XYZ file of N, CA and C in Angstrom:
873
model
N 27.675 -15.405 -23.594
C 28.229 -14.500 -24.602
C 28.086 -15.103 -25.992
N 28.376 -16.423 -26.066
C 28.278 -17.125 -27.337
C 26.838 -17.148 -27.820
N 25.910 -17.378 -26.891
C 24.486 -17.419 -27.235
C 24.009 -16.060 -27.732
N 24.500 -14.985 -27.087
C 24.118 -13.633 -27.489
C 24.624 -13.329 -28.893
N 25.860 -13.753 -29.168
C 26.451 -13.530 -30.494
C 25.677 -14.293 -31.567
N 25.297 -15.513 -31.233
C 24.518 -16.343 -32.164
C 23.152 -15.723 -32.421
N 22.535 -15.193 -31.381
C 21.222 -14.562 -31.495
C 21.296 -13.319 -32.385
N 22.387 -12.560 -32.245
C 22.550 -11.347 -33.045
C 22.776 -11.694 -34.511
N 23.554 -12.739 -34.767
C 23.759 -13.186 -36.154
C 22.432 -13.590 -36.783
N 21.617 -14.297 -36.000
C 20.296 -14.717 -36.486
C 19.409 -13.507 -36.763
N 19.535 -12.464 -35.930
C 18.743 -11.246 -36.108
C 19.110 -10.551 -37.414
N 20.410 -10.446 -37.693
C 20.836 -9.804 -38.944
C 20.473 -10.654 -40.156
N 20.532 -11.981 -40.012
C 20.109 -12.866 -41.108
C 18.629 -12.666 -41.411
N 17.842 -12.502 -40.361
C 16.412 -12.233 -40.505
C 16.203 -10.936 -41.297
N 16.998 -9.922 -40.994
C 16.882 -8.638 -41.698
C 17.159 -8.805 -43.187
N 18.187 -9.559 -43.509
C 18.536 -9.790 -44.914
C 17.383 -10.483 -45.641
N 16.814 -11.495 -45.010
C 15.698 -12.236 -45.616
C 14.492 -11.324 -45.827
N 14.205 -10.477 -44.843
C 13.067 -9.549 -44.948
C 13.242 -8.598 -46.127
N 14.438 -8.030 -46.240
C 14.685 -7.071 -47.322
C 14.650 -7.781 -48.675
N 15.244 -8.962 -48.727
C 15.229 -9.708 -50.000
C 13.802 -10.071 -50.413
N 12.974 -10.406 -49.447
C 11.610 -10.850 -49.740
C 10.670 -9.702 -50.126
N 10.856 -8.542 -49.504
C 9.852 -7.484 -49.662
C 10.369 -6.170 -50.249
N 11.677 -6.095 -50.495
C 12.244 -4.868 -51.071
C 13.433 -5.279 -51.933
N 13.155 -6.112 -52.936
C 14.220 -6.814 -53.655
C 15.176 -5.868 -54.376
N 14.651 -4.803 -54.991
C 15.562 -3.918 -55.735
C 16.535 -3.201 -54.793
N 16.078 -2.888 -53.579
C 17.004 -2.296 -52.621
C 17.925 -3.358 -52.002
N 17.454 -4.588 -51.917
C 18.317 -5.695 -51.479
C 19.532 -5.784 -52.399
N 19.279 -5.702 -53.715
C 20.381 -5.766 -54.673
C 21.312 -4.558 -54.522
N 20.752 -3.404 -54.214
C 21.578 -2.208 -53.960
C 22.490 -2.419 -52.761
N 21.930 -2.970 -51.682
C 22.694 -3.130 -50.443
C 23.850 -4.106 -50.611
N 23.688 -5.093 -51.489
C 24.771 -6.047 -51.729
C 26.006 -5.370 -52.311
N 25.804 -4.225 -52.945
C 26.915 -3.506 -53.574
C 27.584 -2.498 -52.642
N 27.029 -2.332 -51.442
C 27.612 -1.368 -50.500
C 28.945 -1.865 -49.946
N 29.806 -0.951 -49.504
C 31.031 -1.370 -48.817
C 30.675 -2.208 -47.589
N 31.526 -3.149 -47.250
C 31.258 -4.082 -46.144
C 30.945 -3.363 -44.834
N 31.602 -2.220 -44.595
C 31.406 -1.521 -43.319
C 30.035 -0.838 -43.223
N 29.310 -0.742 -44.343
C 27.989 -0.111 -44.339
C 26.856 -1.128 -44.437
N 27.196 -2.327 -44.901
C 26.157 -3.286 -45.304
C 25.283 -3.752 -44.140
N 25.904 -4.091 -43.019
C 25.147 -4.626 -41.881
C 24.114 -3.621 -41.378
N 24.554 -2.395 -41.178
C 23.640 -1.346 -40.711
C 22.540 -1.084 -41.732
N 22.915 -1.077 -43.009
C 21.945 -0.793 -44.070
C 20.844 -1.843 -44.102
N 21.203 -3.113 -43.898
C 20.189 -4.177 -43.893
C 19.259 -4.043 -42.686
N 19.809 -3.690 -41.538
C 18.968 -3.512 -40.342
C 17.990 -2.359 -40.551
N 18.478 -1.260 -41.119
C 17.629 -0.092 -41.342
C 16.562 -0.373 -42.400
N 16.943 -1.079 -43.464
C 15.965 -1.427 -44.508
C 14.916 -2.397 -43.969
N 15.338 -3.315 -43.103
C 14.382 -4.254 -42.512
C 13.394 -3.505 -41.623
N 13.897 -2.521 -40.881
C 13.026 -1.658 -40.081
C 12.022 -0.952 -40.994
N 12.491 -0.490 -42.138
C 11.603 0.170 -43.096
C 10.544 -0.798 -43.627
N 10.959 -2.040 -43.904
C 10.014 -3.065 -44.372
C 8.931 -3.298 -43.316
N 9.359 -3.427 -42.064
C 8.418 -3.680 -40.966
C 7.369 -2.572 -40.872
N 7.822 -1.326 -40.936
C 6.888 -0.206 -40.764
C 6.076 0.061 -42.032
N 6.688 -0.135 -43.196
C 5.978 0.113 -44.457
C 4.878 -0.924 -44.692
N 5.097 -2.159 -44.215
C 4.133 -3.238 -44.461
C 3.135 -3.423 -43.322
N 3.285 -2.659 -42.263
C 2.452 -2.869 -41.070
C 0.962 -2.869 -41.394
N 0.514 -1.924 -42.195
C -0.905 -1.823 -42.520
C -1.330 -2.876 -43.541
N -0.390 -3.303 -44.389
C -0.724 -4.259 -45.448
C -0.908 -5.677 -44.920
N -0.121 -6.058 -43.918
C -0.176 -7.438 -43.425
C -1.257 -7.636 -42.365
N -1.804 -6.532 -41.861
C -2.818 -6.625 -40.801
C -4.194 -6.903 -41.393
N -4.925 -7.774 -40.745
C -6.284 -8.092 -41.200
C -7.248 -6.959 -40.892
N -6.877 -6.129 -39.928
C -7.701 -4.994 -39.506
C -6.792 -3.765 -39.398
N -7.213 -2.614 -39.946
C -6.378 -1.407 -39.866
C -5.958 -1.057 -38.447
N -6.805 -1.352 -37.468
C -6.461 -1.048 -36.079
C -5.261 -1.873 -35.618
N -5.179 -3.110 -36.108
C -4.047 -3.976 -35.757
C -2.769 -3.443 -36.398
N -2.891 -2.968 -37.653
C -1.739 -2.373 -38.330
C -1.236 -1.151 -37.601
N -2.162 -0.329 -37.133
C -1.785 0.871 -36.386
C -1.117 0.503 -35.063
N -1.634 -0.532 -34.412
C -1.022 -1.005 -33.165
C 0.404 -1.474 -33.403
N 0.639 -2.099 -34.546
C 1.987 -2.561 -34.889
C 2.942 -1.364 -35.023
N 2.456 -0.301 -35.641
C 3.276 0.903 -35.790
C 3.534 1.576 -34.447
N 2.523 1.617 -33.604
C 2.688 2.191 -32.268
C 3.667 1.355 -31.441
N 3.649 0.027 -31.679
C 4.616 -0.853 -31.010
C 6.037 -0.455 -31.403
N 6.241 -0.156 -32.705
C 7.573 0.242 -33.162
C 7.983 1.595 -32.577
N 7.025 2.489 -32.425
C 7.319 3.780 -31.819
C 7.834 3.585 -30.392
N 7.184 2.697 -29.662
C 7.599 2.393 -28.289
C 8.915 1.627 -28.276
N 9.092 0.743 -29.274
C 10.321 -0.059 -29.340
C 11.544 0.835 -29.507
N 11.420 1.900 -30.271
C 12.547 2.826 -30.455
C 12.953 3.441 -29.117
N 11.956 3.847 -28.331
C 12.251 4.395 -27.000
C 12.976 3.365 -26.137
N 12.532 2.108 -26.203
C 13.155 1.044 -25.404
C 14.592 0.775 -25.844
N 14.809 0.808 -27.165
C 16.160 0.571 -27.682
C 17.122 1.629 -27.139
N 16.699 2.886 -27.165
C 17.568 3.975 -26.694
C 17.682 4.001 -25.166
N 16.795 3.257 -24.498
C 16.893 3.112 -23.039
C 17.648 1.832 -22.674
N 18.253 1.206 -23.702
C 19.045 -0.025 -23.526
C 18.230 -1.193 -22.964
N 16.953 -1.246 -23.342
C 16.098 -2.364 -22.931
C 16.066 -3.420 -24.025
N 16.093 -4.681 -23.608
C 16.090 -5.792 -24.553
C 14.695 -5.983 -25.146
N 14.638 -6.160 -26.466
C 13.368 -6.407 -27.150
C 13.481 -7.721 -27.899
N 12.528 -8.606 -27.655
C 12.550 -9.928 -28.296
C 11.934 -9.856 -29.697
N 12.653 -9.201 -30.579
C 12.232 -9.095 -31.970
C 13.502 -8.985 -32.810
N 13.691 -9.856 -33.802
C 14.978 -9.882 -34.527
C 15.364 -8.560 -35.182
N 14.422 -7.891 -35.837
C 14.759 -6.610 -36.474
C 15.121 -5.571 -35.429
N 14.388 -5.545 -34.321
C 14.684 -4.601 -33.246
C 16.049 -4.896 -32.624
N 16.388 -6.171 -32.500
C 17.690 -6.543 -31.942
C 18.829 -6.084 -32.853
N 18.665 -6.301 -34.146
C 19.686 -5.865 -35.105
C 19.803 -4.347 -35.105
N 18.656 -3.675 -35.060
C 18.630 -2.219 -35.044
C 19.319 -1.684 -33.788
N 19.082 -2.327 -32.656
C 19.700 -1.927 -31.400
C 21.222 -2.017 -31.484
N 21.711 -3.091 -32.110
C 23.155 -3.275 -32.275
C 23.743 -2.175 -33.150
N 23.045 -1.856 -34.231
C 23.515 -0.813 -35.155
C 23.528 0.547 -34.461
N 22.492 0.831 -33.690
C 22.396 2.117 -32.988
C 23.542 2.272 -31.982
N 23.855 1.197 -31.265
C 24.934 1.280 -30.271
C 26.293 1.473 -30.934
N 26.445 0.945 -32.157
C 27.726 1.069 -32.865
C 27.841 2.388 -33.627
N 26.739 2.819 -34.216
C 26.798 3.951 -35.153
C 26.163 5.235 -34.633
N 25.522 5.160 -33.473
C 24.878 6.351 -32.888
C 23.874 6.999 -33.851
N 23.008 6.148 -34.429
C 21.955 6.650 -35.314
C 21.039 7.591 -34.538
N 20.650 8.678 -35.175
C 19.784 9.657 -34.520
C 18.401 9.075 -34.234
N 17.990 9.160 -32.971
C 16.661 8.694 -32.571
C 15.575 9.490 -33.289
N 15.807 10.762 -33.501
C 14.808 11.626 -34.146
C 14.486 11.148 -35.551
N 15.490 10.602 -36.253
C 15.245 10.125 -37.615
C 14.381 8.854 -37.611
N 14.678 7.945 -36.696
C 13.854 6.731 -36.595
C 12.419 7.084 -36.234
N 12.276 8.029 -35.308
C 10.941 8.475 -34.902
C 10.207 9.132 -36.074
N 10.966 9.882 -36.877
C 10.355 10.565 -38.018
C 9.729 9.560 -38.991
N 10.439 8.463 -39.237
C 9.915 7.428 -40.144
C 8.630 6.823 -39.588
N 8.666 6.408 -38.327
C 7.498 5.772 -37.717
C 6.324 6.744 -37.637
N 6.588 7.977 -37.246
C 5.503 8.945 -37.128
C 4.858 9.240 -38.476
N 5.659 9.252 -39.536
C 5.100 9.455 -40.881
C 4.178 8.304 -41.244
N 4.591 7.080 -40.895
C 3.753 5.900 -41.169
C 2.470 5.940 -40.329
N 2.596 6.353 -39.074
C 1.422 6.434 -38.192
C 0.429 7.471 -38.717
N 0.933 8.635 -39.111
C 0.051 9.672 -39.654
C -0.651 9.196 -40.920
N 0.081 8.466 -41.745
C -0.508 7.925 -42.970
C -1.564 6.872 -42.641
N -1.277 6.047 -41.632
C -2.220 4.994 -41.228
C -3.502 5.578 -40.647
N -3.382 6.727 -40.010
C -4.549 7.381 -39.407
C -5.428 8.084 -40.433
N -4.905 8.215 -41.641
C -5.662 8.884 -42.698
C -6.670 7.914 -43.294
N -7.904 8.336 -43.417
C -8.933 7.518 -44.042
C -8.577 7.323 -45.513
N -8.870 6.126 -46.060
C -8.492 5.830 -47.448
C -9.144 6.777 -48.442
N -10.250 7.413 -48.056
C -10.885 8.340 -48.987
C -10.514 9.798 -48.681
N -9.611 9.990 -47.719
C -9.072 11.325 -47.461
C -7.826 11.502 -48.323
N -7.967 12.236 -49.404
C -6.874 12.392 -50.352
C -5.889 13.459 -49.890
N -4.598 13.264 -50.165
C -3.663 14.374 -49.935
C -4.063 15.519 -50.862
N -3.883 16.733 -50.417
C -4.331 17.875 -51.213
C -3.419 18.130 -52.404
N -2.109 17.947 -52.197
C -1.152 18.301 -53.246
C 0.008 17.312 -53.292
N 0.776 17.412 -54.374
C 1.973 16.574 -54.507
C 2.964 16.892 -53.392
N 2.976 18.149 -52.945
C 3.903 18.556 -51.877
C 3.712 17.715 -50.617
N 2.482 17.316 -50.332
C 2.224 16.470 -49.162
C 2.898 15.112 -49.318
N 2.865 14.568 -50.531
C 3.510 13.273 -50.783
C 5.031 13.418 -50.804
N 5.521 14.572 -51.243
C 6.959 14.827 -51.187
C 7.424 14.856 -49.728
N 6.625 15.474 -48.867
C 6.957 15.522 -47.435
C 6.968 14.112 -46.842
N 5.982 13.298 -47.221
C 5.915 11.917 -46.744
C 7.148 11.130 -47.213
N 7.540 11.345 -48.463
C 8.713 10.651 -49.008
C 9.995 11.119 -48.331
N 10.083 12.409 -48.027
C 11.241 12.937 -47.301
C 11.331 12.309 -45.910
N 10.185 12.173 -45.256
C 10.159 11.649 -43.884
C 10.390 10.140 -43.816
N 10.264 9.458 -44.938
C 10.456 8.002 -44.952
C 11.691 7.627 -45.786
N 11.580 7.716 -47.104
C 12.667 7.260 -47.980
C 13.945 8.080 -47.820
N 13.819 9.414 -47.791
C 15.023 10.249 -47.640
C 15.666 10.044 -46.278
N 14.833 9.976 -45.248
C 15.355 9.804 -43.888
C 16.078 8.472 -43.738
N 15.589 7.449 -44.416
C 16.272 6.154 -44.395
C 17.674 6.276 -44.999
N 17.798 7.057 -46.047
C 19.112 7.275 -46.656
C 20.029 8.072 -45.733
N 19.474 9.071 -45.044
C 20.289 9.840 -44.083
C 20.886 8.911 -43.029
N 20.054 8.005 -42.513
C 20.522 7.092 -41.461
C 21.577 6.123 -41.986
N 21.394 5.654 -43.220
C 22.367 4.733 -43.816
C 23.712 5.432 -43.993
N 23.671 6.671 -44.437
C 24.907 7.448 -44.593
C 25.569 7.698 -43.241
N 24.751 8.020 -42.237
C 25.293 8.257 -40.899
C 25.964 6.991 -40.365
N 25.317 5.837 -40.576
C 25.885 4.573 -40.106
C 27.205 4.256 -40.805
N 27.349 4.732 -42.040
C 28.586 4.507 -42.784
C 29.647 5.562 -42.523
N 29.345 6.494 -41.625
C 30.315 7.529 -41.285
C 30.509 8.560 -42.385
N 29.521 8.677 -43.271
C 29.632 9.623 -44.392
C 28.988 10.948 -43.998
N 29.804 11.974 -43.904
C 29.320 13.307 -43.531
C 29.614 14.268 -44.676
N 28.576 14.625 -45.385
C 28.747 15.508 -46.541
C 27.429 16.208 -46.827
N 27.461 17.521 -46.858
C 26.252 18.291 -47.155
C 25.751 17.977 -48.563
N 26.692 17.808 -49.497
C 26.322 17.514 -50.883
C 25.630 16.158 -50.994
N 26.147 15.164 -50.261
C 25.543 13.828 -50.309
C 24.183 13.831 -49.619
N 24.060 14.559 -48.506
C 22.763 14.685 -47.832
C 21.739 15.346 -48.756
N 22.197 16.342 -49.505
C 21.331 17.028 -50.472
C 20.852 16.030 -51.527
N 21.774 15.209 -52.010
C 21.412 14.186 -53.001
C 20.432 13.182 -52.402
N 20.671 12.787 -51.153
C 19.806 11.817 -50.479
C 18.378 12.342 -50.356
N 18.251 13.628 -50.071
C 16.924 14.232 -49.955
C 16.163 14.104 -51.269
N 16.817 14.461 -52.371
C 16.157 14.412 -53.681
C 15.909 12.976 -54.147
N 16.898 12.107 -53.953
C 16.739 10.708 -54.375
C 15.612 10.048 -53.577
N 15.558 10.330 -52.270
C 14.499 9.762 -51.434
C 13.123 10.234 -51.857
N 13.001 11.515 -52.150
C 11.703 12.045 -52.602
C 11.291 11.411 -53.921
N 12.232 11.299 -54.845
C 11.934 10.678 -56.142
C 11.520 9.222 -55.958
N 12.304 8.498 -55.167
C 12.030 7.083 -54.923
C 10.675 6.893 -54.256
N 10.386 7.711 -53.237
C 9.122 7.603 -52.524
C 7.928 7.847 -53.431
N 7.994 8.905 -54.237
C 6.897 9.230 -55.151
C 6.674 8.117 -56.170
N 7.763 7.609 -56.735
C 7.654 6.577 -57.776
C 7.108 5.265 -57.221
N 7.523 4.910 -56.013
C 7.014 3.674 -55.410
C 5.534 3.809 -55.040
N 5.102 5.016 -54.646
C 3.674 5.244 -54.398
C 2.883 5.063 -55.691
N 3.437 5.536 -56.797
C 2.771 5.369 -58.089
C 2.688 3.894 -58.470
N 3.791 3.189 -58.283
C 3.808 1.762 -58.626
C 2.801 0.974 -57.791
N 2.564 1.448 -56.557
C 1.667 0.717 -55.650
C 0.186 1.055 -55.852
N -0.126 1.990 -56.734
C -1.527 2.406 -56.914
C -2.465 1.239 -57.223
N -2.121 0.324 -58.151
C -3.037 -0.802 -58.425
C -3.251 -1.688 -57.203
N -2.191 -1.885 -56.419
C -2.309 -2.709 -55.211
C -3.291 -2.089 -54.225
N -3.127 -0.807 -53.963
C -4.021 -0.131 -53.011
C -5.449 -0.072 -53.545
N -5.578 0.107 -54.847
C -6.918 0.138 -55.442
C -7.604 -1.216 -55.314
N -6.838 -2.297 -55.437
C -7.424 -3.642 -55.325
C -7.836 -3.965 -53.896
N -7.148 -3.334 -52.941
C -7.466 -3.594 -51.531
C -8.670 -2.801 -51.039
N -8.760 -1.540 -51.460
C -9.837 -0.708 -50.912
C -10.602 0.094 -51.969
N -10.297 -0.208 -53.236
C -10.990 0.414 -54.371
C -10.794 1.932 -54.417
N -9.731 2.419 -53.788
C -9.460 3.854 -53.790
C -8.026 4.122 -54.240
N -7.831 5.297 -54.844
C -6.497 5.729 -55.249
C -6.055 6.829 -54.291
N -5.784 6.420 -53.060
C -5.581 7.389 -51.986
C -4.227 8.087 -52.023
N -3.375 7.762 -53.014
C -2.098 8.457 -53.125
C -2.023 9.341 -54.375
N -3.173 9.654 -54.951
C -3.222 10.673 -55.994
C -3.776 11.941 -55.359
N -3.000 13.024 -55.334
C -3.464 14.250 -54.686
C -4.738 14.800 -55.339
N -5.575 15.439 -54.536
C -6.853 15.968 -55.018
C -6.652 16.961 -56.167
N -5.645 17.842 -56.049
C -5.412 18.841 -57.099
C -5.053 18.177 -58.420
N -4.240 17.138 -58.373
C -3.836 16.428 -59.587
C -5.033 15.678 -60.173
N -5.794 15.008 -59.307
C -6.963 14.249 -59.766
C -7.994 15.168 -60.422
N -8.231 16.325 -59.806
C -9.213 17.278 -60.348
C -8.759 17.798 -61.712
N -7.479 18.077 -61.829
C -6.921 18.612 -63.069
C -7.126 17.657 -64.242
N -7.108 16.345 -63.953
C -7.191 15.347 -65.016
C -8.542 14.624 -65.055
N -9.550 15.233 -64.441
C -10.918 14.727 -64.551
C -11.192 13.438 -63.813
N -10.427 13.187 -62.748
C -10.600 11.939 -61.994
C -11.371 12.125 -60.689
N -11.596 13.366 -60.301
C -12.189 13.647 -58.996
C -13.699 13.861 -59.113
N -14.454 13.135 -58.286
C -15.909 13.310 -58.244
C -16.325 13.562 -56.798
N -17.373 14.326 -56.630
C -17.917 14.603 -55.300
C -19.076 13.655 -55.047
N -19.028 12.969 -53.921
C -20.091 12.025 -53.591
C -20.341 12.045 -52.087
N -21.574 12.369 -51.718
C -21.913 12.423 -50.296
C -21.104 13.444 -49.530
N -20.772 14.537 -50.202
C -19.999 15.579 -49.543
C -18.516 15.291 -49.449
N -18.052 14.171 -50.056
C -16.634 13.816 -50.001
C -16.092 13.665 -51.418
N -14.820 13.884 -51.568
C -14.172 13.741 -52.871
C -13.668 12.308 -53.035
N -13.818 11.790 -54.243
C -13.375 10.430 -54.508
C -12.812 10.361 -55.923
N -11.810 9.531 -56.112
C -11.213 9.362 -57.441
C -11.906 8.211 -58.164
N -12.327 8.471 -59.369
C -12.975 7.462 -60.208
C -12.149 7.225 -61.461
N -12.104 5.976 -61.880
C -11.321 5.631 -63.059
C -12.197 5.534 -64.304
N -12.956 6.569 -64.577
C -13.759 6.559 -65.794
C -12.866 6.741 -67.015
N -11.696 7.307 -66.797
C -10.769 7.566 -67.895
C -9.381 7.042 -67.559
N -8.959 5.972 -68.260
C -7.596 5.468 -68.069
C -6.584 6.507 -68.543
N -6.962 7.261 -69.579
C -6.072 8.312 -70.081
C -5.846 9.376 -69.011
N -6.933 9.725 -68.277
C -6.802 10.705 -67.208
C -5.861 10.223 -66.122
N -5.936 8.931 -65.786
C -5.044 8.366 -64.776
C -3.597 8.421 -65.253
N -3.372 8.050 -66.512
C -2.006 8.089 -67.050
C -1.450 9.509 -67.022
N -2.300 10.490 -67.320
C -1.861 11.894 -67.288
C -1.516 12.316 -65.857
N -2.318 11.849 -64.881
C -2.047 12.166 -63.474
C -0.736 11.534 -63.028
N -0.513 10.277 -63.422
C 0.724 9.577 -63.078
C 1.916 10.281 -63.715
N 1.749 10.714 -64.976
C 2.827 11.430 -65.662
C 3.198 12.708 -64.915
N 2.196 13.437 -64.445
C 2.463 14.682 -63.723
C 3.248 14.416 -62.442
N 2.856 13.366 -61.720
C 3.563 13.034 -60.485
C 4.962 12.498 -60.764
N 5.078 11.689 -61.818
C 6.392 11.143 -62.191
C 7.332 12.253 -62.639
N 6.781 13.311 -63.220
C 7.602 14.445 -63.654
C 8.230 15.143 -62.454
N 7.494 15.200 -61.359
C 8.040 15.785 -60.127
C 9.184 14.912 -59.609
N 8.987 13.588 -59.657
C 10.051 12.668 -59.240
C 11.277 12.835 -60.122
N 11.049 12.979 -61.415
C 12.164 13.161 -62.348
C 12.930 14.446 -62.032
N 12.205 15.509 -61.677
C 12.863 16.775 -61.332
C 13.786 16.607 -60.136
N 13.380 15.755 -59.179
C 14.244 15.493 -58.019
C 15.500 14.721 -58.436
N 15.351 13.779 -59.350
C 16.524 13.024 -59.808
C 17.486 13.926 -60.577
N 16.932 14.878 -61.318
C 17.773 15.817 -62.060
C 18.558 16.721 -61.092
N 17.896 17.121 -60.007
C 18.555 17.998 -59.018
C 19.631 17.267 -58.226
N 19.461 15.955 -58.067
C 20.447 15.177 -57.301
C 21.608 14.801 -58.202
N 22.836 14.865 -57.688
C 23.957 14.297 -58.445
C 23.726 12.788 -58.534
N 23.203 12.347 -59.675
C 22.691 10.980 -59.772
C 23.757 9.925 -59.513
N 25.001 10.324 -59.629
C 26.066 9.352 -59.444
C 26.463 9.224 -57.982
N 25.751 9.880 -57.092
C 26.170 9.903 -55.689
C 25.628 8.745 -54.866
N 24.445 8.232 -55.212
C 23.798 7.228 -54.376
C 23.197 6.102 -55.221
N 23.476 4.862 -54.824
C 22.944 3.717 -55.566
C 21.411 3.680 -55.631
N 20.671 4.076 -54.563
C 19.207 4.045 -54.670
C 18.636 4.937 -55.777
N 19.472 5.817 -56.349
C 19.020 6.599 -57.506
C 18.823 5.687 -58.713
N 19.554 4.568 -58.745
C 19.461 3.661 -59.890
C 18.070 3.037 -60.007
N 17.543 2.367 -58.943
C 16.186 1.825 -59.077
C 15.134 2.899 -59.317
N 15.334 4.096 -58.766
C 14.376 5.182 -59.003
C 14.345 5.532 -60.488
N 15.521 5.664 -61.098
C 15.581 5.985 -62.532
C 15.036 4.835 -63.381
N 15.336 3.604 -62.974
C 14.840 2.428 -63.701
C 13.312 2.394 -63.684
N 12.720 2.637 -62.516
C 11.260 2.636 -62.410
C 10.657 3.773 -63.239
N 11.287 4.924 -63.229
C 10.816 6.049 -64.036
C 10.854 5.688 -65.526
N 11.941 5.057 -65.955
C 12.069 4.641 -67.353
C 11.017 3.586 -67.718
N 10.750 2.663 -66.779
C 9.742 1.625 -67.030
C 8.348 2.232 -67.151
N 8.046 3.211 -66.301
C 6.760 3.904 -66.384
C 6.622 4.617 -67.730
N 7.696 5.250 -68.159
C 7.682 5.955 -69.437
C 7.432 4.987 -70.592
N 8.025 3.813 -70.494
C 7.893 2.809 -71.568
C 6.449 2.341 -71.730
N 5.701 2.314 -70.633
C 4.299 1.865 -70.708
C 3.332 3.060 -70.733
N 3.847 4.227 -71.118
C 3.046 5.458 -71.207
C 2.364 5.798 -69.876
N 3.054 5.502 -68.784
C 2.616 5.858 -67.433
C 1.292 5.191 -67.037
N 1.066 4.019 -67.623
C -0.102 3.210 -67.256
C 0.311 2.249 -66.146
N -0.027 2.578 -64.907
C 0.418 1.781 -63.762
C -0.218 0.388 -63.749
N -1.242 0.173 -64.573
C -1.877 -1.134 -64.636
C -1.239 -2.043 -65.697
N -0.278 -1.534 -66.435
C 0.388 -2.337 -67.461
C 1.178 -3.465 -66.794
N 0.929 -4.687 -67.202
C 1.546 -5.868 -66.556
C 3.061 -5.903 -66.704
N 3.599 -5.174 -67.664
C 5.052 -5.186 -67.857
C 5.804 -4.597 -66.660
N 5.129 -3.734 -65.899
C 5.776 -3.152 -64.714
C 6.058 -4.195 -63.636
N 5.293 -5.289 -63.658
C 5.452 -6.331 -62.636
C 6.516 -7.357 -63.017
N 7.054 -7.256 -64.210
C 8.052 -8.235 -64.655
C 9.438 -7.911 -64.100
N 10.215 -8.961 -63.847
C 11.607 -8.779 -63.440
C 11.760 -7.881 -62.231
N 12.716 -6.960 -62.320
C 12.962 -5.990 -61.249
C 12.541 -4.622 -61.766
N 11.419 -4.129 -61.257
C 10.882 -2.821 -61.663
C 10.667 -2.734 -63.172
N 10.256 -3.860 -63.747
C 9.950 -3.886 -65.176
C 11.130 -4.189 -66.070
N 12.299 -4.455 -65.493
C 13.500 -4.748 -66.279
C 14.010 -6.153 -65.963
N 14.734 -6.803 -66.891
C 15.305 -8.125 -66.618
C 16.247 -8.059 -65.415
N 16.162 -9.024 -64.496
C 17.003 -8.993 -63.289
C 18.496 -8.869 -63.565
N 19.004 -9.604 -64.570
C 20.439 -9.552 -64.864
C 20.837 -8.158 -65.336
N 20.008 -7.549 -66.176
C 20.279 -6.183 -66.654
C 20.344 -5.218 -65.479
N 19.403 -5.363 -64.551
C 19.349 -4.478 -63.384
C 20.594 -4.652 -62.517
N 20.998 -5.905 -62.285
C 22.170 -6.160 -61.446
C 23.449 -5.612 -62.086
N 23.564 -5.773 -63.398
C 24.749 -5.260 -64.093
C 24.807 -3.740 -64.033
N 23.650 -3.101 -64.124
C 23.598 -1.633 -64.018
C 24.068 -1.184 -62.633
N 23.595 -1.892 -61.584
C 24.028 -1.573 -60.227
C 25.537 -1.761 -60.076
N 26.060 -2.866 -60.623
C 27.488 -3.151 -60.495
C 28.326 -2.087 -61.206
N 27.829 -1.624 -62.340
C 28.564 -0.592 -63.075
C 28.711 0.661 -62.229
N 27.634 1.054 -61.544
C 27.691 2.229 -60.656
C 28.558 1.969 -59.427
N 28.432 0.761 -58.842
C 29.210 0.473 -57.632
C 30.704 0.405 -57.938
N 31.068 -0.075 -59.128
C 32.479 -0.096 -59.518
C 33.058 1.306 -59.577
N 32.208 2.297 -59.761
C 32.666 3.673 -59.836
C 32.688 4.327 -58.441
N 32.535 3.503 -57.408
C 32.640 3.999 -56.035
C 31.413 4.701 -55.545
N 30.235 4.334 -56.085
C 28.978 4.960 -55.674
C 28.315 4.101 -54.624
N 27.711 4.739 -53.624
C 27.100 4.014 -52.531
C 25.659 4.451 -52.362
């Protein structure tokens, strides 16, 4: 019993380290959560880190896809009360048994990642709506599960979570554009309709591809997508959820650099802002009872 308890503590510690290492702005958000929500939130965020990074850490896309399929199977095993020798899965299993997290939501996150992984890097989403759906299935769904684990049942808060998740998902995709471009020389998260509108889309060999002949065109495309994210933040009661804070901060940072995702200032501090300033902003919201 003692060994099992020690193993579980180590599993949750692993989750905290994962979130701090790879999702720092949300790590700072989670530190401000009420104690009864924090443990579950770290396990869920670590699960998100595992699935979001699966394709990035793999040397071969097929290996990344296998990692995601492993997580899909792991969810089934967790709900069948089978032991899995993986720290994040162990922590997640503990949270599920305590909080009765919906299996459908966990599956939704993994399936969204799998569908994205199966997409060829030069297969562009057709519209912003496709990316909004992806953000709903990942970022928003993660917020739904965190709220469920905290015992928070409110249609208004769920509504806010949907909008905040969509905004957050879209903005993080924009921030990641230079990274993805450096890996595969493609801007696979700019929708074809947006790219065509701003003169970034070229036809080559019967396929559409985004070219960066115009940095101004890219900034205009980013602005259009960021405007959709901003509309979601406006629709959400911004004071309802702490993850709205990093979303707004990133939007403000993008605006400051005229929506140039290649501007080095975006990589400074936390989402382009000094870490202390960001932490104080989070604390101000958390003092007002926002989660």
